[in-house]
XYZ file of C-alpha atoms in Angstrom:
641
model
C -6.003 174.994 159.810
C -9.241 176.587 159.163
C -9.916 179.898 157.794
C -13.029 182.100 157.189
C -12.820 185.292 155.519
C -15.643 188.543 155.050
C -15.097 191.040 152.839
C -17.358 193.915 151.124
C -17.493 195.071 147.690
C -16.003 198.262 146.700
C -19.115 199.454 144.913
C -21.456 198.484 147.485
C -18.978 200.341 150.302
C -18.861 203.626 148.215
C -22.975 203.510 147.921
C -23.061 203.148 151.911
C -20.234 205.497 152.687
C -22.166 208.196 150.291
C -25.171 207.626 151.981
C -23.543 207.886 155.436
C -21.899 211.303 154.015
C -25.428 212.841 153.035
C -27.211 211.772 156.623
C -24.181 213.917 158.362
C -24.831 216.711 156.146
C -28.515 216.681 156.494
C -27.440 216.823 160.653
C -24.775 219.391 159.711
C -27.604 221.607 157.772
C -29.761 221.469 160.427
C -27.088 222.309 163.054
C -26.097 225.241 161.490
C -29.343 226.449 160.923
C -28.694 227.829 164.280
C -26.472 230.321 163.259
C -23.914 230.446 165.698
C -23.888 226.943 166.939
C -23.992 225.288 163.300
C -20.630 227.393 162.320
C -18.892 226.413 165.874
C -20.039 223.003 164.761
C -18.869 223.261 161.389
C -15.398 224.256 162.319
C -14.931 221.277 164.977
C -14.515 218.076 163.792
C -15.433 215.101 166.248
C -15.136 210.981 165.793
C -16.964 209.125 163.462
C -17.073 205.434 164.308
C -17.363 203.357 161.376
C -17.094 199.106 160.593
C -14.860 197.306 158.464
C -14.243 193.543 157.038
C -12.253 191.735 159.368
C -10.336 188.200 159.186
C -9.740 186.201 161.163
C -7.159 183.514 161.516
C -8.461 180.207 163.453
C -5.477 177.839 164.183
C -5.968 174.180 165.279
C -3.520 172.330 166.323
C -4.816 168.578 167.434
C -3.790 164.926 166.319
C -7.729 164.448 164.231
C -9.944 167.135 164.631
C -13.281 168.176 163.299
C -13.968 171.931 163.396
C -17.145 173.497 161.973
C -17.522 177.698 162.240
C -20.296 179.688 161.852
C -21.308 183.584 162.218
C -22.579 186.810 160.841
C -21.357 189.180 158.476
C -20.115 192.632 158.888
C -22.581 195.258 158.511
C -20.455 198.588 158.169
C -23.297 201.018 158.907
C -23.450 200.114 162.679
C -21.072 202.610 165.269
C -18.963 199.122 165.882
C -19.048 195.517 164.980
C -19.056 192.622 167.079
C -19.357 188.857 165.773
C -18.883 185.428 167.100
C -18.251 182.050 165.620
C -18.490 178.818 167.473
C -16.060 176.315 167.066
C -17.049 172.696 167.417
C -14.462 170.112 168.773
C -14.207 166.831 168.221
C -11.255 164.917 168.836
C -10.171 161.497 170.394
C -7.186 163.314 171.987
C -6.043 166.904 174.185
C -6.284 169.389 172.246
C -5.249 173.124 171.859
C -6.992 176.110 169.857
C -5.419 178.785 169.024
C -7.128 182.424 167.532
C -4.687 185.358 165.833
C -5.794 188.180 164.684
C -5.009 188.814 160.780
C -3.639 192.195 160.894
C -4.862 193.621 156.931
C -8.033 196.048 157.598
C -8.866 198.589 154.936
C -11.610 201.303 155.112
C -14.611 202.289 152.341
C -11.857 202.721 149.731
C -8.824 200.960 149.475
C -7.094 204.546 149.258
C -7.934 205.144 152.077
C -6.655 203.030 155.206
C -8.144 203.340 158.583
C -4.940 204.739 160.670
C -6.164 203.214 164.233
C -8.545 200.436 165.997
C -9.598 198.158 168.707
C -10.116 194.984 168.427
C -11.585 192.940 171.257
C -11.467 188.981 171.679
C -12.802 186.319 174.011
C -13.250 182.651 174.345
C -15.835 181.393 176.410
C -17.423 177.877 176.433
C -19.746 175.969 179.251
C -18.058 172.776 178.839
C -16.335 172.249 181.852
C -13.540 170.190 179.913
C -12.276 173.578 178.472
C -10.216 176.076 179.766
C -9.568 179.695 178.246
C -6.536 182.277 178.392
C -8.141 185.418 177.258
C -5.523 188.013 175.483
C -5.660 191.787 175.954
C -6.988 194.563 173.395
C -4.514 195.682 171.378
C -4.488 198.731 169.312
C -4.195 198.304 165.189
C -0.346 199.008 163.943
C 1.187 197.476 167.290
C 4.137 195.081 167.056
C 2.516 191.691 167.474
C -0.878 189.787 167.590
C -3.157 189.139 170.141
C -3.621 185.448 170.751
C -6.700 183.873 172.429
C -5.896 180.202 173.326
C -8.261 177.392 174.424
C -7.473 174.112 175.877
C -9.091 171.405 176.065
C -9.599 167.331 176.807
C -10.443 164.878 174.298
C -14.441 164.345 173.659
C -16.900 165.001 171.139
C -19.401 168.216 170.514
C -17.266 170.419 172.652
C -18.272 174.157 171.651
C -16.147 177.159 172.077
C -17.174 180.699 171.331
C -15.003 182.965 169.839
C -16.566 186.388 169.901
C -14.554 189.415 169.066
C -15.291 193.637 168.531
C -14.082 195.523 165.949
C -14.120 200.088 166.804
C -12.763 202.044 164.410
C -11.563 205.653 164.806
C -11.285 208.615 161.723
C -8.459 210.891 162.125
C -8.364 213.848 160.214
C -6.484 212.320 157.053
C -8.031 212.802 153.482
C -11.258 210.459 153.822
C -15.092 210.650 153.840
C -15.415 212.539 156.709
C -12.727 215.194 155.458
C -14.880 215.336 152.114
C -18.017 216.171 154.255
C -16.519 218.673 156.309
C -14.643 221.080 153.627
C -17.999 220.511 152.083
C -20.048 222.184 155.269
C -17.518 224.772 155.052
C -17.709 225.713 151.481
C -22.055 225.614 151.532
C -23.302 225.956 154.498
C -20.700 227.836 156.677
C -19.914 229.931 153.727
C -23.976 230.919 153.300
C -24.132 231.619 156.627
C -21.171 234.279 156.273
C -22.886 235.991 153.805
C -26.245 235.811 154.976
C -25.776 237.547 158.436
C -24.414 240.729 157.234
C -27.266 240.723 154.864
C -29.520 240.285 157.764
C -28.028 242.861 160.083
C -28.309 245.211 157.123
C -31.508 244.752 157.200
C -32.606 244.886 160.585
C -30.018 247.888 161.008
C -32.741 249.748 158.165
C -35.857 248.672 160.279
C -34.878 250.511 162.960
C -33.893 253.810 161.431
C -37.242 253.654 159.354
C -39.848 252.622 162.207
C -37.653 255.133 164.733
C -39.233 257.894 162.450
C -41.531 258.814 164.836
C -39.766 259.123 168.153
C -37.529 261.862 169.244
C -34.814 260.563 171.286
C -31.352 259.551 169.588
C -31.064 256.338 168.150
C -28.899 255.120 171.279
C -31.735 255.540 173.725
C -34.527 254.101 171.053
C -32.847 250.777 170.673
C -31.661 250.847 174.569
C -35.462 251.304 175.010
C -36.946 248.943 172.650
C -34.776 246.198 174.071
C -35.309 246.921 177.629
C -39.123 247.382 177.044
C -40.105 243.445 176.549
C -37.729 241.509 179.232
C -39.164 238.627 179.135
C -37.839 238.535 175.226
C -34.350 238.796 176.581
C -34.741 236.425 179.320
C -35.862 234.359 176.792
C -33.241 235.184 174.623
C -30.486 234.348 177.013
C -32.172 230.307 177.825
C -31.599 229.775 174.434
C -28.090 231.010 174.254
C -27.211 229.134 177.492
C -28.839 225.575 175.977
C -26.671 226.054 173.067
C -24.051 226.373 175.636
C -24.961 222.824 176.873
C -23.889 221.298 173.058
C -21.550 218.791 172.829
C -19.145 220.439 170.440
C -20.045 224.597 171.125
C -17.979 226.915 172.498
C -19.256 226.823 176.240
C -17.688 229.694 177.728
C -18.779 232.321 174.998
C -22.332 231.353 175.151
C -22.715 231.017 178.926
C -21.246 234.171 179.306
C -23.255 236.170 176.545
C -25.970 234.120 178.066
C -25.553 235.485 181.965
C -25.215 239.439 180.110
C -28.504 238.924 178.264
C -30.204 237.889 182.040
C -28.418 240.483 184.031
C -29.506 243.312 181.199
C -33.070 241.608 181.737
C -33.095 241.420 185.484
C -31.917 245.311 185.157
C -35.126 246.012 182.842
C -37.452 244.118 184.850
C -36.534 246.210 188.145
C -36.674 249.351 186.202
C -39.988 248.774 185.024
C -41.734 247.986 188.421
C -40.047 250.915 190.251
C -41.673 252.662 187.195
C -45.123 251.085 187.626
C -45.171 251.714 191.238
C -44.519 255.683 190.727
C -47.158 255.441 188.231
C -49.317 253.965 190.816
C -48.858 256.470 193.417
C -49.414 259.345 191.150
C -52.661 257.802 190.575
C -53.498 257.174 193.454
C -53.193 260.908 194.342
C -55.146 261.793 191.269
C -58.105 259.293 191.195
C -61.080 261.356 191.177
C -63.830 260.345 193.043
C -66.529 258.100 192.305
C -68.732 259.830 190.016
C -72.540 258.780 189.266
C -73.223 254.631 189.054
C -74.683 253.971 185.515
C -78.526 253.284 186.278
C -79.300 252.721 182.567
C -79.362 249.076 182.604
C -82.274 249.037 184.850
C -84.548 250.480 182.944
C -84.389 247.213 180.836
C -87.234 245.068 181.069
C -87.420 241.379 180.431
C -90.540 240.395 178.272
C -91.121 237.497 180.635
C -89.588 236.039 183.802
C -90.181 233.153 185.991
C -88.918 233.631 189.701
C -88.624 231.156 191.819
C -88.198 230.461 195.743
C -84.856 229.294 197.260
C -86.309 225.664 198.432
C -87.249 225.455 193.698
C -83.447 225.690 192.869
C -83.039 222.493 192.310
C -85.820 222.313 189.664
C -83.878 225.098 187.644
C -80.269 224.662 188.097
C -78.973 222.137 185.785
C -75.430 221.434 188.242
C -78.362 219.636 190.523
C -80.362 217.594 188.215
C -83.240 219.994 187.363
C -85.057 219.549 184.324
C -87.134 222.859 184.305
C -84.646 224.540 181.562
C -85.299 221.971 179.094
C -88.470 222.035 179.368
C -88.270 225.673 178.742
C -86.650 225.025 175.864
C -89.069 222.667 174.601
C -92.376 225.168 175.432
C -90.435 227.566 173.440
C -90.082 225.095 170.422
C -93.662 223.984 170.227
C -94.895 227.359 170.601
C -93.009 228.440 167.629
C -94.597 225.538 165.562
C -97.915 225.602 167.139
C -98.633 229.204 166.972
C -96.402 230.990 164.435
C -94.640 232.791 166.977
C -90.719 233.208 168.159
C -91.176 233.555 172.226
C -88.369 235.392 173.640
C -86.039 234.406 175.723
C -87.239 233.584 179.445
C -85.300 234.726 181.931
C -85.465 232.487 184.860
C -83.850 233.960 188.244
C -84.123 233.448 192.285
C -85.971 236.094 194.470
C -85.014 235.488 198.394
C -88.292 237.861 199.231
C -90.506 234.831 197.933
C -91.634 231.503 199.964
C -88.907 228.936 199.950
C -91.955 226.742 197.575
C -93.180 229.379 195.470
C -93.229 230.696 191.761
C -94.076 233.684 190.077
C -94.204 233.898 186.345
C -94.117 238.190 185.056
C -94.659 239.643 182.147
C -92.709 242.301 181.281
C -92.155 243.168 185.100
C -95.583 242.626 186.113
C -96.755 239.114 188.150
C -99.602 237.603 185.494
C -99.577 234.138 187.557
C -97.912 232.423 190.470
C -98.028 228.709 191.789
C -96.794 227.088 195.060
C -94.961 223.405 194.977
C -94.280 220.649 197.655
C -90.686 219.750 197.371
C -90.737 215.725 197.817
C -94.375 215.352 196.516
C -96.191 214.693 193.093
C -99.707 216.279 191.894
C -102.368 213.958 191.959
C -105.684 215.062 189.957
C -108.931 213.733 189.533
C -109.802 213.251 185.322
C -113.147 212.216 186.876
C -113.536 209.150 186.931
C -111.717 208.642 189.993
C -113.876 205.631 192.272
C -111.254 205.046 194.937
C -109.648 208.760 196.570
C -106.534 208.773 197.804
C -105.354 211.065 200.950
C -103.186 213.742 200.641
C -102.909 217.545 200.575
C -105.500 218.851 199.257
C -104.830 222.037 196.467
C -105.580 223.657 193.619
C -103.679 222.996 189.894
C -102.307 225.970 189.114
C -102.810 226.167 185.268
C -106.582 225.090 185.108
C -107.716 225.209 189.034
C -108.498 221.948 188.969
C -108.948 220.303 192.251
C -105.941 218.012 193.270
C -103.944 217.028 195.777
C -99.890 216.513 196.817
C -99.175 213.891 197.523
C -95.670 211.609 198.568
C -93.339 209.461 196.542
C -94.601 206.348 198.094
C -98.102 206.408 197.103
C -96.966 207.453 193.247
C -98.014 204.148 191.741
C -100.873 203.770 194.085
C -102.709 207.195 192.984
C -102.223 205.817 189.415
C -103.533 202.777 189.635
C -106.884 204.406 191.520
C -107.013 206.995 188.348
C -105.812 209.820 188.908
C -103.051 211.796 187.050
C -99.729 212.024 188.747
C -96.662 214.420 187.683
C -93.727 216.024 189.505
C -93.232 219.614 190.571
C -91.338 220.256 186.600
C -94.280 218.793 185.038
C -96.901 220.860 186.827
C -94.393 224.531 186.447
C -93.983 224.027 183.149
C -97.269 223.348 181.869
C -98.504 226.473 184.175
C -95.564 228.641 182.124
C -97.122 226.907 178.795
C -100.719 228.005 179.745
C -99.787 231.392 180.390
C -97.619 231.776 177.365
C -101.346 230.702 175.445
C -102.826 233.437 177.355
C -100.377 236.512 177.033
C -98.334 235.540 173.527
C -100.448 238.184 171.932
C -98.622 240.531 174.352
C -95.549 239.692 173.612
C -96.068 240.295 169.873
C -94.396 243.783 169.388
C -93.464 245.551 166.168
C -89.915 244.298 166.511
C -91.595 241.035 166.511
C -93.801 241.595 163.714
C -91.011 242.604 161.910
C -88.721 239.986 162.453
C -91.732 237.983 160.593
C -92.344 239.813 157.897
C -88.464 240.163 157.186
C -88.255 236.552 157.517
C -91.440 235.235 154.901
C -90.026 238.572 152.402
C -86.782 235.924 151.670
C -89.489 233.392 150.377
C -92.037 236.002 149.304
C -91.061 239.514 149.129
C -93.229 241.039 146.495
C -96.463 239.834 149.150
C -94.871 241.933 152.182
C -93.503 244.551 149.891
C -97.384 245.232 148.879
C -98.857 245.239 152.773
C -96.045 247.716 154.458
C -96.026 250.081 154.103
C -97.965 250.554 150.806
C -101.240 249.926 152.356
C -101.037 248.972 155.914
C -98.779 250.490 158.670
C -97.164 248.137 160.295
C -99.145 248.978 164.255
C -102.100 247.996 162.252
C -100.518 244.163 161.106
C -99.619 244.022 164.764
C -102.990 244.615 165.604
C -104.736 241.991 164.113
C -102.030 239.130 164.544
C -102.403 240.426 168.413
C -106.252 239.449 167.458
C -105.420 236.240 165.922
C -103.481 235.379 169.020
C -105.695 236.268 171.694
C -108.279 233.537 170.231
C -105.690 230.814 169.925
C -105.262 231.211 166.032
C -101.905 230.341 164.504
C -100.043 232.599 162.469
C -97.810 230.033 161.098
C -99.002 230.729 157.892
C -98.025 234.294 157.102
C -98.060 234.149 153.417
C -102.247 233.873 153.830
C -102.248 236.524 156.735
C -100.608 239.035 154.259
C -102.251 238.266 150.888
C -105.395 238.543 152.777
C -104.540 242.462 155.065
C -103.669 243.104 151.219
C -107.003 242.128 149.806
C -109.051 243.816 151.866
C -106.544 246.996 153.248
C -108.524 248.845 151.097
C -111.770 248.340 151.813
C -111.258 249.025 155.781
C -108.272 249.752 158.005
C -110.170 248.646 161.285
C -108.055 245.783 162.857
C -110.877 243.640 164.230
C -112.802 243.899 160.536
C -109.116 243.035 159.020
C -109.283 240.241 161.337
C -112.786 238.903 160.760
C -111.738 238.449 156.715
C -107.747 236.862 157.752
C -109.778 234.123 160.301
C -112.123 233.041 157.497
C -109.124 232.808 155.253
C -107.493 230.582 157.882
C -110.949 228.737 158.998
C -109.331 225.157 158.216
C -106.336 225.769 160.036
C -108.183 226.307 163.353
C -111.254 223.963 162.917
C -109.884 220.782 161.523
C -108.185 220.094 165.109
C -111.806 219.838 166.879
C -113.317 217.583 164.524
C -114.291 214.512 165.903
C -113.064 210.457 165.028
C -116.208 210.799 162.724
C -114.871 214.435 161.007
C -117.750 216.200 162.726
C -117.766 219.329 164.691
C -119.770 218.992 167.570
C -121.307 222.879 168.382
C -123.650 224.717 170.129
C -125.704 228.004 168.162
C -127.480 230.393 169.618
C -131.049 231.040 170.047
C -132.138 233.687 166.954
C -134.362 236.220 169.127
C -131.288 236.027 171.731
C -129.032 236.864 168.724
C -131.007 239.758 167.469
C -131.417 241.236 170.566
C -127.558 241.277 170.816
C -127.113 242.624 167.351
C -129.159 245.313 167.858
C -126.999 246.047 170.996
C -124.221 246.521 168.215
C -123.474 250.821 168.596
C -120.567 252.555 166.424
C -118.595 255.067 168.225
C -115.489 257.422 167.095
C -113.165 254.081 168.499
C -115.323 251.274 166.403
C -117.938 249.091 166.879
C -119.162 247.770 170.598
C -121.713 245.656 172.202
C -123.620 247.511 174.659
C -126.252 244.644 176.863
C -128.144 245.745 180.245
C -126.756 243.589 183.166
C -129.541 241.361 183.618
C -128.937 239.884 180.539
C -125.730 239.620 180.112
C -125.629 237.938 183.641
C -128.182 235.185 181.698
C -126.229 234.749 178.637
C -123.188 234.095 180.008
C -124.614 231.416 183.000
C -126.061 229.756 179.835
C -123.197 229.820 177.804
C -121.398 228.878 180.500
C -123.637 225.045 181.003
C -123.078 224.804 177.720
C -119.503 224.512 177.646
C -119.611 222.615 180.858
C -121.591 220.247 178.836
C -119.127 220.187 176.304
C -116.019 219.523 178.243
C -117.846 216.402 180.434
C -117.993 214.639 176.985
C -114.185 215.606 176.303
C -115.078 217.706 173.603
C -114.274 221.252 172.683
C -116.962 224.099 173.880
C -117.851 226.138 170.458
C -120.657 228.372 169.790
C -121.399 229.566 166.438
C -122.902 232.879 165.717
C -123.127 235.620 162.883
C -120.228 237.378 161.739
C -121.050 240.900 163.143
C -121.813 239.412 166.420
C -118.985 236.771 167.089
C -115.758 239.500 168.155
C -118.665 241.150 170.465
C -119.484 238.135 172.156
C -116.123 236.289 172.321
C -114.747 239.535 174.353
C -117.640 239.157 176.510
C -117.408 235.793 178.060
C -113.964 235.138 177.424
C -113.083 236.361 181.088
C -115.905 233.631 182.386
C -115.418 231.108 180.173
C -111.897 231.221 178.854
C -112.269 227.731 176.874
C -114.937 228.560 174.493
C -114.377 228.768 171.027
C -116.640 231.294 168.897
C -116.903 231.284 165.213
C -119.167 232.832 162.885
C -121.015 231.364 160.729
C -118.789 232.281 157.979
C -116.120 230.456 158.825
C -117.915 227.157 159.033
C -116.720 225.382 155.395
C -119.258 224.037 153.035
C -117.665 220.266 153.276
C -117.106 219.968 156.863
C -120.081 218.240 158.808
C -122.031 219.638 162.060
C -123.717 217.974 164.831
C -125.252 221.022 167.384
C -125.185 220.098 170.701
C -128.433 222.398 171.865
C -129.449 225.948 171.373
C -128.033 228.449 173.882
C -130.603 230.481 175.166
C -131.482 233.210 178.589
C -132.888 230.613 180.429
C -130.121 228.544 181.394
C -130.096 225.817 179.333
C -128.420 224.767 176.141
């Protein structure tokens, strides 16, 4: 006879039976958190399963025998315990094998003894020379012992499985489980007890303080306040019917406080529309009519607008692939760098009442410029040195009036390759918007604007603006000459010069063009370097010195300033010969400039700029003593530079 016994310490079975008491009373804590449900809990014990050693008793009864056993050990933290051990047999003769169970099972303590339990058994094996009577379960403290028997023939390496499950069930006898629950009791249930009346104290106060204001008893205030917010007592009464659902609540108490709290909620909800609708009614009866439609918002102007047709929405709205907003974005961005100033925003829009492939851009409600597309087609221009033309549409570019033409898709790569410059319908929009924003910025530029400027350079320099405005300029007369600055393309990026210099000379003049005459030959550099050529020379034209004098002696002051006053016949001359000269200028890819004394410059730039919006004039002031000049020919009545 073989025998194989398992068996766990009485240290290490307190250690696991202390930790098994402090996870149920972490449960139990967080049960009866819940108020209600933690004390039903509390005060309802249910089964614990728990493991225990077992031993078993292996009888073998053969003539020569060789049995070997093996198996695992009993873990008593799992819910039950099942184990096997095979049993090798080897024997020259029949043989029988015969498994009891031993009868001695103890719990955690050896106080304590574990009143009741299953215990399971079965023999199984593959080997078709054994045969296996399997015994039923039998209950711990019944008369007798289940007995599993196996029979076999005589051969070697027969195997036999004896496998067997162990469930053990707590009564209510002095043991761990007792411990933790007259613990519960004592803590937890007894907090509880004392906690609640504390808490309906309290919320008993709330309302008689916040019910300070109202005038009905205190009956109808709390009927009201809970019937006010149904979906708080539907809410109220889910919650009471899941706790309902616990294994181990009270069922009927909480379904049926649960189906009051909905029937009290489906009351309040019915009250409350049949209120609503009388509401409803009476207003109905009392609307007034409709009284005067706000027309304030239409006096709003946008500083600058871009309409477009229906057959250009796809250039603008972003949902279909256009592009035309970004490159809004962009214009607005280089502008700001460029030329000192913020544009505002641009509101872009549709307008039914235009063609299908036109554009209008306006400025401050009124059209300044307008452009018509070919959906489908590209702009093809000439840069002049064009040998081999290509057919196609022939138009006009809207932002210089250049000669081009539209052309289709297909012959994209072919107009390139003759010369000419090709770009899409975004391309050619947005560089008209970019043009025009050259043109007008200066009207854009309001006080607001100017503000916004000087607010922004006084958190870098504040003692410079704090000197200009008001002390010595008003701020219409700063608008004034950065209007002037940008009417001639000059950047006013640089702010800090533009105001040291207004402050410099405020006090010798207040006239806005003379303010602006000293601020441009402060800020000569800035708008000269760029037309320098590779070589760092400026490539000009001057003009003829009896021409010049005759002009400056056409120089006349009146009440409103200074003004140029020239009989038609010449002016007609000067500005056909300005006007070659800049032609000239532009066929060699350079810059048109004309330089001329300071008095006369502002006279003559407002003169031609209308005929010849590309030409620079500067004065002869503002031509530094280490930059280098080429002149490019004399301008003079004739017609000839």
């Amino acid at each position: 006879m073989l025998a194989r016994k398992e068996n766990i310490s009485i240290k290490e079975a307190k250690m696991k039976g202390k930790k098994r008491a402090a996870v149920l009373l972490g449960a139990l804590v967080a049960v009866l958190a819940l108020v209600l449900g933690g004390f039903a809990l509390a005060a309802n014990p249910e089964q614990v399963t728990v493991t225990a050693p077992v031993a078993q008793t292996i009888r073998l009864s053969v003539s020569k025998n060789t049995v070997n056993f093996g198996g695992g050990s009993l873990d008593p933290e799992t819910g039950s315990y099942a184990d096997s051990l095979t049993a090798t047999v080897r024997s020259n003769v029949d043989w029988r094998l015969q498994v009891e169970k031993n009868r001695d099972l103890t719990g955690l303590d050896p106080a304590n003894v574990i009143p009741s339990g299953q215990l399971t058994f079965t023999l199984s094996s593959t080997n078709p020379r054994v045969t296996a009577t399997q015994a039923s379960s039998t209950q711990f403290g019944a008369t007798g012992s289940p007995t599993m028997v196996a029979e076999g023939t005589k051969g070697n390496n027969i195997d036999v499985s004896v496998n067997y499950a162990l469930t053990v069930t707590w009564d209510e006898s002095p043991d761990t489980y007792s411990a933790t629950h007259t613990y519960t009791l004592l803590t937890v249930g007894d907090g509880l007890v004392t906690q609640i009346p504390a808490l309906t104290i309290s919320t008993a106060a709330g309302i008689v303080v916040s019910r300070t204001a109202s005038e009905d008893t205190m009956g109808k205030e709390l009927g009201r306040q809970f019937s006010r917010y149904p979906k708080a007592v539907y809410l109220a009464s889910l919650t009471i019917f899941v706790f309902g659902l616990i294994p181990g609540l009270p069922h009927i108490p909480f379904m049926a406080l649960a189906m009051v709290l909905a029937g009290c909620a489906y009351l309040a909800t019915r009250e409350q529309a049949a209120e609503k609708g009388k509401e409803d009614d009476k207003g109905k009866k009392q609307e007034p009519g409709p009284g005067p439609e706000p027309v304030e918002h239409l006096l709003a102007v946008d500083p600058l607008e871009v309409e477009v047709g229906y057959g250009l929405l796809s250039l603008v709205d972003k949902e279909q692939g256009g592009e035309f907003l970004d490159r809004v974005r962009s214009i607005r961005r280089h502008f700001a760098m460029t030329m000192g100033m913020i544009v505002p925003p641009i509101h872009i829009r549709d307008n039914l009442q235009l063609k299908a492939s036109t554009y209008r851009i306006l400025l401050k409600g009124v059209k300044i410029a307008e452009g018509e597309l070919m959906a489908n087609h590209f702009l093809a221009m000439d840069p002049g040195d064009v040998k081999t033309r290509i057919e196609g549409i022939e138009t006009e570019e809207p932002a210089f009036h250049l000669p081009a033409v539209w052309i289709p898709e297909r012959k994209r790569d072919e107009a390139r390759l003759a010369g000419y410059t090709v770009v899409d319908n975004v391309t050619v929009m947005s560089t008209h918007l970019s043009e025009v924003l050259k043109k007008h910025g200066a009207d854009l530029l309001g006080r607001q604007e100017v503000q916004n400027l000087l607010d922004h350079l006084s958190k870098s320099s504040p003692k410079a603006v704090e000197e200009l405005v008001p002390n010595l300029l008003p701020l219409g007369i700063v608008q004034k000459v950065l209007q002037n600055l940008l009417r001639e393309q000059v950047s006013i990026r640089d702010m800090l010069t533009i105001v040291e210099t207004l402050a410099d000379y405020a006090a010798m003049t207040k006239d806005p063009d003379l303010l602006t005459e000293y601020v441009r030959h402060r800020l000569a550099r800035s708008f000269i370097s760029p037309h320098l050529d590779e070589n760092g020379v400026l490539n000009l034209f001057t003009l003829n010195q009896e021409l010049e004098d005759t002009l400056v002696r056409g120089i006349h002051k009146s009440d409103h300033g200074t003004y140029l006053s020239v009989d038609p016949g010449t002016a007609d001359a000067l500005v056909r010969s300005i006007k070659n000269a800049a032609e000239t200028a532009m066929v060699k890819n350079l810059q048109p400039i004309l330089v001329t004394s300071p008095q006369l410059r502002r006279h003559l730039k407002k003169m031609v700029e209308h005929f010849v919006p590309s030409l620079m004039v500067l004065s002869q002031t503002e031509l530094l003593s280490d930059m280098k000049f080429k002149s490019m020919g004399e301008v003079k009545l004739n017609g000839r530079a």
